[in-house]
CSV table of C-alpha atoms in Angstrom, one decimal:
chain,number,residue,atom,x,y,z
A,13,UNK,CA,-21.3,-7.8,-15.4
A,14,UNK,CA,-19.3,-7.0,-12.2
A,15,UNK,CA,-19.2,-3.4,-11.1
A,16,UNK,CA,-16.1,-1.5,-9.8
A,17,UNK,CA,-17.4,1.1,-7.3
A,18,UNK,CA,-14.2,2.7,-6.2
A,19,UNK,CA,-10.4,2.6,-6.2
A,20,UNK,CA,-7.3,4.3,-4.8
A,21,UNK,CA,-3.5,3.9,-4.8
A,22,UNK,CA,-0.9,4.7,-2.2
A,23,UNK,CA,2.7,5.6,-3.1
A,24,UNK,CA,5.1,6.0,-0.1
A,25,UNK,CA,6.9,9.3,0.2
A,26,UNK,CA,10.5,8.3,0.0
A,27,UNK,CA,12.5,7.9,-3.3
A,28,UNK,CA,15.8,6.2,-4.0
A,29,UNK,CA,17.4,7.9,-6.9
A,30,UNK,CA,19.0,5.4,-9.3
A,31,UNK,CA,21.9,7.8,-9.8
A,32,UNK,CA,22.4,7.7,-6.0
A,33,UNK,CA,22.3,3.9,-6.0
A,34,UNK,CA,24.9,3.7,-8.8
A,35,UNK,CA,27.2,6.2,-7.2
A,36,UNK,CA,27.1,4.4,-3.8
A,37,UNK,CA,28.1,1.1,-5.5
A,38,UNK,CA,30.7,2.6,-7.7
A,39,UNK,CA,29.0,1.7,-10.9
A,40,UNK,CA,28.4,3.7,-14.0
A,41,UNK,CA,25.0,4.9,-15.2
A,42,UNK,CA,22.3,3.4,-13.1
A,43,UNK,CA,19.5,4.9,-15.2
A,44,UNK,CA,17.3,7.9,-14.6
A,45,UNK,CA,14.5,8.4,-12.3
A,46,UNK,CA,13.8,6.9,-8.9
A,47,UNK,CA,12.1,4.0,-7.2
A,48,UNK,CA,9.5,4.5,-4.5
A,49,UNK,CA,10.6,3.2,-1.0
A,50,UNK,CA,8.4,2.3,2.0
A,51,UNK,CA,9.5,4.1,5.2
A,52,UNK,CA,11.1,2.2,8.1
A,53,UNK,CA,7.7,2.2,9.8
A,54,UNK,CA,5.7,0.9,6.8
A,55,UNK,CA,5.2,-2.6,5.5
A,56,UNK,CA,2.7,-4.2,3.2
A,57,UNK,CA,0.0,-4.2,5.9
A,58,UNK,CA,0.2,-0.5,6.7
A,59,UNK,CA,0.4,0.5,3.0
A,60,UNK,CA,-2.6,-1.7,2.3
A,61,UNK,CA,-4.5,0.2,5.0
A,62,UNK,CA,-3.6,3.5,3.4
A,63,UNK,CA,-4.9,2.5,0.0
A,64,UNK,CA,-8.0,0.9,1.4
A,65,UNK,CA,-8.9,4.0,3.5
A,66,UNK,CA,-8.8,6.1,0.3
A,67,UNK,CA,-10.9,3.6,-1.7
A,68,UNK,CA,-13.5,3.6,1.1
A,69,UNK,CA,-13.8,7.3,1.5
A,70,UNK,CA,-17.5,7.3,0.9
A,71,UNK,CA,-18.2,5.2,4.0
A,72,UNK,CA,-18.5,1.9,2.1
A,73,UNK,CA,-18.4,-1.3,4.2
A,74,UNK,CA,-17.2,-4.2,2.1
A,75,UNK,CA,-18.5,-7.7,3.0
A,76,UNK,CA,-15.1,-9.3,2.3
A,77,UNK,CA,-11.4,-8.3,2.1
A,78,UNK,CA,-8.8,-10.1,0.0
A,79,UNK,CA,-5.2,-9.0,0.6
A,80,UNK,CA,-2.5,-9.8,-2.0
A,81,UNK,CA,1.3,-9.4,-1.4
A,82,UNK,CA,4.6,-11.2,-2.0
A,83,UNK,CA,6.0,-9.8,1.3
A,84,UNK,CA,3.5,-10.5,4.1
A,85,UNK,CA,4.4,-9.0,7.5
A,86,UNK,CA,3.3,-12.3,9.2
A,87,UNK,CA,3.2,-15.9,8.2
A,88,UNK,CA,0.9,-18.3,10.1
A,89,UNK,CA,-1.2,-15.3,10.8
A,90,UNK,CA,-3.8,-13.5,8.6
A,91,UNK,CA,-2.5,-10.0,7.7
A,92,UNK,CA,-5.8,-9.0,6.2
A,93,UNK,CA,-7.4,-9.1,9.7
A,94,UNK,CA,-5.2,-6.2,10.8
A,95,UNK,CA,-6.3,-4.2,7.7
A,96,UNK,CA,-9.9,-5.1,8.4
A,97,UNK,CA,-9.5,-3.8,12.0
A,98,UNK,CA,-7.8,-0.6,11.0
A,99,UNK,CA,-10.7,0.1,8.6
A,100,UNK,CA,-13.0,-0.2,11.7
A,101,UNK,CA,-15.2,-2.8,9.9
A,102,UNK,CA,-16.2,-4.6,13.1
A,103,UNK,CA,-16.1,-8.4,13.4
A,104,UNK,CA,-18.5,-9.2,10.5
A,105,UNK,CA,-17.1,-10.2,7.1
A,106,UNK,CA,-14.4,-12.4,5.6
A,107,UNK,CA,-10.8,-11.3,5.4
A,108,UNK,CA,-8.1,-13.5,3.8
A,109,UNK,CA,-4.5,-13.3,2.6
A,110,UNK,CA,-3.4,-14.3,-0.9
A,111,UNK,CA,0.3,-14.3,-0.6
A,112,UNK,CA,3.4,-15.7,-2.2
A,113,UNK,CA,3.3,-14.7,-5.9
A,114,UNK,CA,2.5,-11.5,-7.7
A,115,UNK,CA,-0.3,-13.4,-9.4
A,116,UNK,CA,-2.1,-13.3,-6.1
A,117,UNK,CA,-3.2,-9.7,-7.2
A,118,UNK,CA,-5.4,-11.2,-9.8
A,119,UNK,CA,-6.8,-13.7,-7.3
A,120,UNK,CA,-7.7,-10.9,-4.9
A,121,UNK,CA,-9.4,-8.8,-7.7
A,122,UNK,CA,-11.4,-11.8,-8.8
A,123,UNK,CA,-12.3,-12.8,-5.3
A,124,UNK,CA,-13.5,-9.3,-4.5
A,125,UNK,CA,-15.5,-9.1,-7.7
A,126,UNK,CA,-17.2,-12.4,-7.1
A,127,UNK,CA,-18.1,-11.5,-3.5
A,128,UNK,CA,-20.7,-9.0,-4.6
A,129,UNK,CA,-19.3,-6.3,-2.3
A,130,UNK,CA,-15.7,-7.2,-1.8
A,131,UNK,CA,-12.5,-5.1,-1.4
A,132,UNK,CA,-9.2,-6.2,-3.0
A,133,UNK,CA,-6.1,-4.8,-1.4
A,134,UNK,CA,-2.8,-5.2,-3.3
A,135,UNK,CA,0.4,-4.1,-1.5
A,136,UNK,CA,4.0,-4.9,-1.8
A,137,UNK,CA,7.6,-4.1,-0.7
A,138,UNK,CA,10.2,-5.1,-3.3
A,139,UNK,CA,13.8,-5.9,-2.1
A,140,UNK,CA,16.6,-7.0,-4.4
A,141,UNK,CA,20.2,-7.8,-3.8
A,142,UNK,CA,22.4,-4.7,-3.6
A,143,UNK,CA,23.3,-3.7,-7.1
A,144,UNK,CA,20.7,-5.9,-8.7
A,145,UNK,CA,18.2,-5.0,-11.3
A,146,UNK,CA,15.4,-5.9,-8.8
A,147,UNK,CA,16.8,-3.3,-6.4
A,148,UNK,CA,17.1,-0.7,-9.1
A,149,UNK,CA,13.8,-1.3,-10.9
A,150,UNK,CA,11.6,-2.4,-8.0
A,151,UNK,CA,9.2,-0.2,-6.2
A,152,UNK,CA,6.9,-0.2,-3.1
A,153,UNK,CA,3.2,0.8,-3.0
A,154,UNK,CA,-0.4,-0.3,-2.7
A,155,UNK,CA,-3.8,-0.1,-4.4
A,156,UNK,CA,-7.3,-1.0,-3.4
A,157,UNK,CA,-10.5,-1.7,-5.5
A,158,UNK,CA,-14.0,-2.0,-4.2
A,159,UNK,CA,-16.5,-4.1,-6.2
A,160,UNK,CA,-20.3,-4.5,-5.7
A,161,UNK,CA,-23.8,-3.4,-6.6
A,162,UNK,CA,-24.5,0.3,-7.2
A,163,UNK,CA,-23.3,3.0,-9.5
A,164,UNK,CA,-20.2,1.5,-11.1
A,165,UNK,CA,-17.3,3.5,-12.4
A,166,UNK,CA,-16.2,0.5,-14.6
A,167,UNK,CA,-17.5,-2.9,-15.5
A,168,UNK,CA,-15.6,-6.1,-16.0
A,169,UNK,CA,-16.6,-7.2,-19.5
A,170,UNK,CA,-14.4,-10.3,-20.1
A,171,UNK,CA,-11.6,-12.3,-18.5
A,172,UNK,CA,-9.2,-15.0,-19.7
A,173,UNK,CA,-6.3,-16.8,-18.2
A,174,UNK,CA,-3.4,-19.1,-19.3
A,175,UNK,CA,-1.2,-21.1,-16.8
A,176,UNK,CA,2.1,-22.9,-17.3
A,177,UNK,CA,4.7,-24.3,-14.9
A,178,UNK,CA,8.2,-23.0,-15.7
A,179,UNK,CA,11.0,-21.7,-13.5
A,180,UNK,CA,11.4,-18.0,-14.2
A,181,UNK,CA,11.5,-16.3,-10.8
A,182,UNK,CA,11.5,-17.8,-7.3
A,183,UNK,CA,12.4,-17.0,-3.7
A,184,UNK,CA,12.7,-19.5,-0.8
A,185,UNK,CA,10.9,-18.8,2.5
A,186,UNK,CA,13.0,-16.5,4.6
A,187,UNK,CA,14.9,-14.9,1.8
A,188,UNK,CA,14.5,-11.2,1.2
A,189,UNK,CA,15.3,-11.2,-2.5
A,190,UNK,CA,14.2,-13.3,-5.4
A,191,UNK,CA,16.2,-15.0,-8.1
A,192,UNK,CA,15.5,-15.3,-11.8
A,193,UNK,CA,16.4,-17.5,-14.7
A,194,UNK,CA,18.1,-16.3,-17.9
A,195,UNK,CA,16.0,-13.5,-19.4
A,196,UNK,CA,15.6,-15.0,-22.9
A,197,UNK,CA,14.0,-18.2,-21.6
A,198,UNK,CA,11.3,-16.2,-19.7
A,199,UNK,CA,10.5,-14.2,-22.8
A,200,UNK,CA,10.0,-17.3,-24.9
A,201,UNK,CA,7.7,-18.8,-22.3
A,202,UNK,CA,5.6,-15.6,-21.5
A,203,UNK,CA,4.9,-14.3,-25.0
A,204,UNK,CA,2.8,-17.2,-26.3
A,205,UNK,CA,0.7,-17.2,-23.0
A,206,UNK,CA,0.1,-13.5,-23.3
A,207,UNK,CA,-1.0,-13.7,-26.9
A,208,UNK,CA,-3.4,-16.5,-26.1
A,209,UNK,CA,-5.0,-14.8,-23.1
A,210,UNK,CA,-5.3,-11.4,-24.8
A,211,UNK,CA,-6.7,-12.9,-28.0
A,212,UNK,CA,-9.4,-14.7,-26.1
A,213,UNK,CA,-10.4,-11.8,-23.8
A,214,UNK,CA,-10.7,-9.4,-26.8
A,215,UNK,CA,-12.7,-11.9,-28.7
A,216,UNK,CA,-15.1,-12.4,-25.8
A,217,UNK,CA,-15.5,-8.7,-25.3
A,218,UNK,CA,-15.9,-8.0,-29.0
A,219,UNK,CA,-13.1,-5.4,-29.0
A,220,UNK,CA,-10.5,-5.1,-31.7
A,221,UNK,CA,-8.4,-2.2,-30.3
A,222,UNK,CA,-8.8,-1.3,-26.6
A,223,UNK,CA,-8.4,2.3,-25.6
A,224,UNK,CA,-5.9,1.7,-22.8
A,225,UNK,CA,-3.5,-1.3,-22.3
A,226,UNK,CA,-1.7,-2.2,-19.1
A,227,UNK,CA,0.9,-4.9,-19.1
A,228,UNK,CA,2.4,-5.9,-15.7
A,229,UNK,CA,5.0,-8.6,-15.2
A,230,UNK,CA,8.1,-9.2,-13.1
A,231,UNK,CA,9.7,-10.1,-16.4
A,232,UNK,CA,10.4,-6.6,-17.7
A,233,UNK,CA,11.4,-7.6,-21.2
A,234,UNK,CA,8.2,-9.7,-21.7
A,235,UNK,CA,6.1,-6.8,-20.5
A,236,UNK,CA,7.7,-4.3,-22.9
A,237,UNK,CA,7.5,-6.7,-25.8
A,238,UNK,CA,3.8,-7.5,-25.1
A,239,UNK,CA,3.0,-3.8,-24.8
A,240,UNK,CA,4.4,-3.2,-28.3
A,241,UNK,CA,2.4,-6.1,-29.7
A,242,UNK,CA,-0.9,-4.9,-28.2
A,243,UNK,CA,-0.9,-1.1,-28.2
A,244,UNK,CA,-3.9,0.8,-27.0
A,245,UNK,CA,-5.4,3.8,-28.7
A,246,UNK,CA,-4.2,6.0,-25.8
A,247,UNK,CA,-0.5,5.6,-25.0
A,248,UNK,CA,0.2,4.3,-21.4
A,249,UNK,CA,1.8,6.6,-19.0
A,250,UNK,CA,3.4,4.2,-16.5
A,251,UNK,CA,3.9,5.5,-13.0
A,252,UNK,CA,7.6,6.2,-12.5
A,253,UNK,CA,7.9,4.4,-9.2
A,254,UNK,CA,9.3,1.0,-10.2
A,255,UNK,CA,7.8,-2.5,-10.5
A,256,UNK,CA,5.7,-3.0,-7.4
A,257,UNK,CA,5.1,-6.8,-7.3
A,258,UNK,CA,1.6,-7.8,-6.4
A,259,UNK,CA,0.6,-4.1,-6.2
A,260,UNK,CA,2.0,-3.3,-9.7
A,261,UNK,CA,-1.0,-4.2,-11.8
A,262,UNK,CA,-3.3,-2.3,-9.3
A,263,UNK,CA,-1.2,0.9,-9.3
A,264,UNK,CA,-1.1,0.9,-13.1
A,265,UNK,CA,-4.9,0.4,-13.3
A,266,UNK,CA,-5.4,3.2,-10.8
A,267,UNK,CA,-3.2,5.5,-12.9
A,268,UNK,CA,-5.3,4.7,-16.0
A,269,UNK,CA,-8.6,5.2,-14.1
A,270,UNK,CA,-7.3,8.6,-13.0
A,271,UNK,CA,-7.3,9.8,-16.6
A,272,UNK,CA,-9.6,7.5,-18.6
A,273,UNK,CA,-12.8,8.9,-20.1
A,274,UNK,CA,-16.3,7.4,-19.9
A,275,UNK,CA,-17.1,4.5,-22.2
A,276,UNK,CA,-13.5,3.6,-22.8
A,277,UNK,CA,-12.1,0.1,-22.7
A,278,UNK,CA,-9.1,-0.9,-20.5
A,279,UNK,CA,-7.2,-4.1,-21.2
A,280,UNK,CA,-5.4,-5.3,-18.1
A,281,UNK,CA,-2.6,-7.9,-18.7
A,282,UNK,CA,-0.7,-9.5,-15.8
A,283,UNK,CA,1.9,-12.1,-16.8
A,284,UNK,CA,3.1,-14.0,-13.7
A,285,UNK,CA,3.5,-17.8,-14.0
A,286,UNK,CA,1.1,-17.6,-16.9
A,287,UNK,CA,-1.1,-14.7,-18.0
A,288,UNK,CA,-4.3,-13.2,-16.8
A,289,UNK,CA,-6.2,-10.8,-19.0
A,290,UNK,CA,-9.2,-8.6,-18.1
A,291,UNK,CA,-11.1,-6.1,-20.1
A,292,UNK,CA,-13.0,-3.3,-18.3
A,293,UNK,CA,-15.2,-0.6,-19.7
A,294,UNK,CA,-15.6,2.7,-17.9
A,295,UNK,CA,-18.9,4.5,-17.2
A,296,UNK,CA,-19.9,8.1,-16.9
A,297,UNK,CA,-19.7,7.8,-13.1
A,298,UNK,CA,-15.9,7.6,-13.3
A,299,UNK,CA,-15.5,11.3,-13.7
A,300,UNK,CA,-17.4,12.0,-10.5
A,301,UNK,CA,-15.8,9.2,-8.4
A,302,UNK,CA,-12.1,9.3,-9.3
A,303,UNK,CA,-9.5,8.8,-6.6
A,304,UNK,CA,-8.9,12.0,-4.6
A,305,UNK,CA,-5.1,11.6,-4.9
A,306,UNK,CA,-4.0,10.6,-8.5
A,307,UNK,CA,-1.1,8.3,-8.9
A,308,UNK,CA,0.8,10.8,-11.0
A,309,UNK,CA,0.7,13.4,-8.2
A,310,UNK,CA,1.8,11.0,-5.6
A,311,UNK,CA,4.7,9.8,-7.9
A,312,UNK,CA,5.8,13.4,-8.4
A,313,UNK,CA,6.0,14.1,-4.7
A,314,UNK,CA,8.8,12.5,-2.7
A,315,UNK,CA,11.8,12.9,-0.5
A,316,UNK,CA,15.2,11.6,-1.6
A,317,UNK,CA,16.7,8.8,0.5
A,318,UNK,CA,20.4,8.0,1.0
A,319,UNK,CA,21.3,4.5,-0.1
A,320,UNK,CA,22.8,3.7,3.3
A,321,UNK,CA,19.5,4.6,4.9
A,322,UNK,CA,17.6,2.5,2.5
A,323,UNK,CA,19.9,-0.5,3.3
A,324,UNK,CA,19.4,0.1,7.0
A,325,UNK,CA,15.6,0.2,6.7
A,326,UNK,CA,15.6,-3.0,4.7
A,327,UNK,CA,17.8,-4.8,7.3
A,328,UNK,CA,20.6,-5.2,4.8
A,329,UNK,CA,23.0,-3.0,6.7
A,330,UNK,CA,23.4,-3.5,10.4
A,331,UNK,CA,24.2,-0.3,12.2
A,332,UNK,CA,24.7,0.4,15.9
A,333,UNK,CA,21.3,0.8,17.5
A,334,UNK,CA,20.3,3.6,19.8
A,335,UNK,CA,21.8,3.1,23.3
A,336,UNK,CA,18.4,2.8,24.9
A,337,UNK,CA,16.5,-0.1,26.2
A,338,UNK,CA,14.4,-1.8,23.6
A,339,UNK,CA,10.6,-1.5,24.0
A,340,UNK,CA,8.7,-4.5,25.4
A,341,UNK,CA,7.0,-7.0,23.1
A,342,UNK,CA,3.3,-6.1,22.6
A,343,UNK,CA,1.1,-8.6,24.5
A,344,UNK,CA,-1.8,-10.3,22.8
A,345,UNK,CA,-4.5,-10.0,25.5
A,346,UNK,CA,-4.4,-6.2,25.9
A,347,UNK,CA,-4.1,-5.7,22.2
A,348,UNK,CA,-7.3,-7.8,21.7
A,349,UNK,CA,-9.2,-6.0,24.4
A,350,UNK,CA,-8.4,-2.6,22.9
A,351,UNK,CA,-8.8,-3.6,19.2
A,352,UNK,CA,-11.1,-0.8,18.2
A,353,UNK,CA,-8.8,1.8,19.8
A,354,UNK,CA,-5.4,0.3,18.8
A,355,UNK,CA,-6.3,-0.6,15.2
A,356,UNK,CA,-9.2,1.7,14.4
A,357,UNK,CA,-8.3,4.7,16.5
A,358,UNK,CA,-11.9,4.8,18.0
A,359,UNK,CA,-12.4,6.9,21.1
A,360,UNK,CA,-15.5,7.6,23.0
A,361,UNK,CA,-17.9,10.6,23.2
A,362,UNK,CA,-19.8,11.4,26.4
A,363,UNK,CA,-23.5,11.3,25.7
A,364,UNK,CA,-24.1,13.7,28.6
A,365,UNK,CA,-21.8,16.5,27.7
A,366,UNK,CA,-20.2,15.7,24.4
A,367,UNK,CA,-16.6,15.4,25.7
A,368,UNK,CA,-14.4,13.2,23.4
A,369,UNK,CA,-11.9,10.9,25.1
A,370,UNK,CA,-8.9,9.4,23.5
A,371,UNK,CA,-8.1,6.7,24.4
A,372,UNK,CA,-11.7,5.5,25.3
A,373,UNK,CA,-12.9,5.9,28.9
A,374,UNK,CA,-15.9,4.7,30.9
A,375,UNK,CA,-16.0,7.8,33.1
A,376,UNK,CA,-16.2,11.3,31.6
A,377,UNK,CA,-13.4,13.5,32.6
A,378,UNK,CA,-15.6,16.6,32.1
A,379,UNK,CA,-18.9,15.8,33.7
A,380,UNK,CA,-18.3,12.5,35.6
A,381,UNK,CA,-20.9,10.5,33.8
A,382,UNK,CA,-20.4,6.8,34.0
A,383,UNK,CA,-20.9,4.3,31.1
A,384,UNK,CA,-22.7,6.9,29.0
A,385,UNK,CA,-20.2,6.7,26.1
A,386,UNK,CA,-20.7,6.4,22.3
A,387,UNK,CA,-18.1,5.4,19.8
A,388,UNK,CA,-16.1,8.2,18.4
A,389,UNK,CA,-14.0,7.2,15.3
A,390,UNK,CA,-11.1,9.6,14.8
A,391,UNK,CA,-8.9,8.1,12.2
A,392,UNK,CA,-10.4,10.1,9.4
A,393,UNK,CA,-10.5,13.4,11.2
A,394,UNK,CA,-7.9,16.1,10.7
A,395,UNK,CA,-5.9,17.4,13.6
A,396,UNK,CA,-3.5,20.3,14.4
A,397,UNK,CA,-0.3,20.5,16.5
A,398,UNK,CA,-0.8,22.0,19.9
A,399,UNK,CA,2.8,21.6,21.0
A,400,UNK,CA,5.6,19.2,20.1
A,401,UNK,CA,9.0,18.0,21.1
A,402,UNK,CA,12.0,16.6,19.2
A,403,UNK,CA,13.7,13.5,20.8
A,404,UNK,CA,17.1,12.8,19.3
A,405,UNK,CA,17.9,10.0,21.7
A,406,UNK,CA,14.8,7.8,21.6
A,407,UNK,CA,14.9,4.2,20.3
A,408,UNK,CA,14.3,4.5,16.6
A,409,UNK,CA,15.9,3.3,13.3
A,410,UNK,CA,15.4,6.8,11.9
A,411,UNK,CA,16.0,9.5,14.6
A,412,UNK,CA,15.0,12.0,15.6
A,413,UNK,CA,11.5,11.3,16.8
A,414,UNK,CA,8.9,14.1,16.7
A,415,UNK,CA,6.2,13.7,19.3
A,416,UNK,CA,3.2,16.1,19.1
A,417,UNK,CA,0.1,16.8,21.2
A,418,UNK,CA,-2.7,16.8,18.6
A,419,UNK,CA,-6.1,18.4,18.8
A,420,UNK,CA,-8.7,16.7,16.6
A,421,UNK,CA,-11.5,18.4,14.7
A,422,UNK,CA,-14.7,17.9,16.6
A,423,UNK,CA,-12.9,17.2,19.9
A,424,UNK,CA,-10.3,14.9,21.4
A,425,UNK,CA,-6.6,15.4,22.2
A,426,UNK,CA,-3.8,12.8,22.1
A,427,UNK,CA,0.0,12.6,21.8
A,428,UNK,CA,1.2,11.0,18.6
A,429,UNK,CA,4.5,10.5,16.8
A,430,UNK,CA,4.8,12.5,13.6
A,431,UNK,CA,6.2,10.6,10.6
A,432,UNK,CA,7.3,11.5,7.0
A,433,UNK,CA,8.5,14.9,8.2
A,434,UNK,CA,11.6,16.6,9.6
A,435,UNK,CA,11.6,18.9,12.6
A,436,UNK,CA,11.7,22.0,10.5
A,437,UNK,CA,8.4,21.0,8.8
A,438,UNK,CA,6.5,20.9,12.1
A,439,UNK,CA,5.3,23.9,14.2
A,440,UNK,CA,2.5,24.8,16.5
A,441,UNK,CA,-0.6,25.0,14.3
A,442,UNK,CA,0.6,22.5,11.6
A,443,UNK,CA,-2.4,20.7,10.2
A,444,UNK,CA,-2.1,16.9,10.5
A,445,UNK,CA,-3.7,13.7,9.2
A,446,UNK,CA,-3.5,10.2,10.7
A,447,UNK,CA,-1.7,7.3,9.1
A,448,UNK,CA,-1.5,3.6,10.2
A,449,UNK,CA,2.1,2.6,10.8
A,450,UNK,CA,4.3,0.0,12.6
A,451,UNK,CA,5.7,1.5,15.8
A,452,UNK,CA,8.3,-1.2,16.3
A,453,UNK,CA,8.9,-5.0,16.1
A,454,UNK,CA,10.1,-7.0,19.1
A,455,UNK,CA,10.5,-10.8,19.2
A,456,UNK,CA,8.7,-11.1,15.9
A,457,UNK,CA,5.6,-9.2,17.0
A,458,UNK,CA,4.7,-6.0,15.1
A,459,UNK,CA,3.2,-3.2,17.2
A,460,UNK,CA,0.8,-1.4,14.9
A,461,UNK,CA,-0.7,1.9,15.8
A,462,UNK,CA,-1.4,5.3,14.4
A,463,UNK,CA,1.0,8.2,13.7
A,464,UNK,CA,0.4,11.7,12.3
A,465,UNK,CA,1.9,13.4,9.3
A,466,UNK,CA,1.5,16.9,7.8
A,467,UNK,CA,-1.6,17.1,5.7
A,468,UNK,CA,-1.3,16.7,2.0
A,469,UNK,CA,1.8,14.5,2.0
């Protein structure tokens, strides 16, 4: 049996209230609650890094990384390699994208489980046409799962799959929103496949009634109908963040692992272009190794977002840009030379006097020692604001920009942009944590680096 060693989920901070959406478009109702929205400086790669960092909080170093998404930041380039670099995993190991369909999430989970020490990263940004159900019911987020040998928190007991070719949901390359066929047709196609896969996986596992049941599908009606046909002993508490595409099944599983007890069974059902079913059984180790930030707490936190701002961030509303020169396109050679610093935020520590340098240096600014430097990873270290400035004229899709001089615990000082915060939430002495973000995109090249945010957000 395959062991699950760790997991984590990441829910971005911003929320688009469905009432706000309905009011902006002049429609009635719109439903209750809100959908989670990735910030302007987030994409599937950066959110994948956030989830993976939390899943690897014990210093684990996976031998492979499988990244699943329906909204890759790049095509013709592996996005998983940026996640691998941001985790400071060196150059050893295999990193691969599984992109295109939400079913790639199951592919990533199975690949990580089969690797004998693999990490599955599921991340997605869901965009629908203005006023559509996809826009209203979608959500953004990420989850990560580490498999391998050791003290498992859950074991994969049985798996079953069914595949069929039918046109239910599709999106052409270059389009931002998907299209779907008539709802009743999808229901008629999905339900027999779900019944078949669930029947076989329960029979293989020798389980009549699982304790927890998760049903994830882009076809909302099929998911709701299937959940009623295969109820678990413990009612599911779905995270109120919206359907998160390739990340949806992972976020739902993380939410169940947050509250499941030892020795309980979890039936995971993902219905996308067929159906994949998996039955897991938790172990006593789960209570000691739960995710540090439960999905429910992340879902409850959030900052409301205006609909016009959401459209601007998604590129659906073109607004006048800042009247400042655009930044230059990031160049490949210097980015490659500074890979550990740019992606992993790794500085250097002088072996002669202990001075920490960010960015890395060959010559110590304190004692003058030359080439006597050791690696000093800082991405996981807390920091504090020494001083800061608010720039309301800088080039940014979401001004103002807050730049802060940050002192890191254990040494090191650097100036970073603060994200997910307003100027009145920042002051000298504010505790900070680092987060991997996209600074800007020029000529199709994403400039990834690290920002800071107030701790605990």
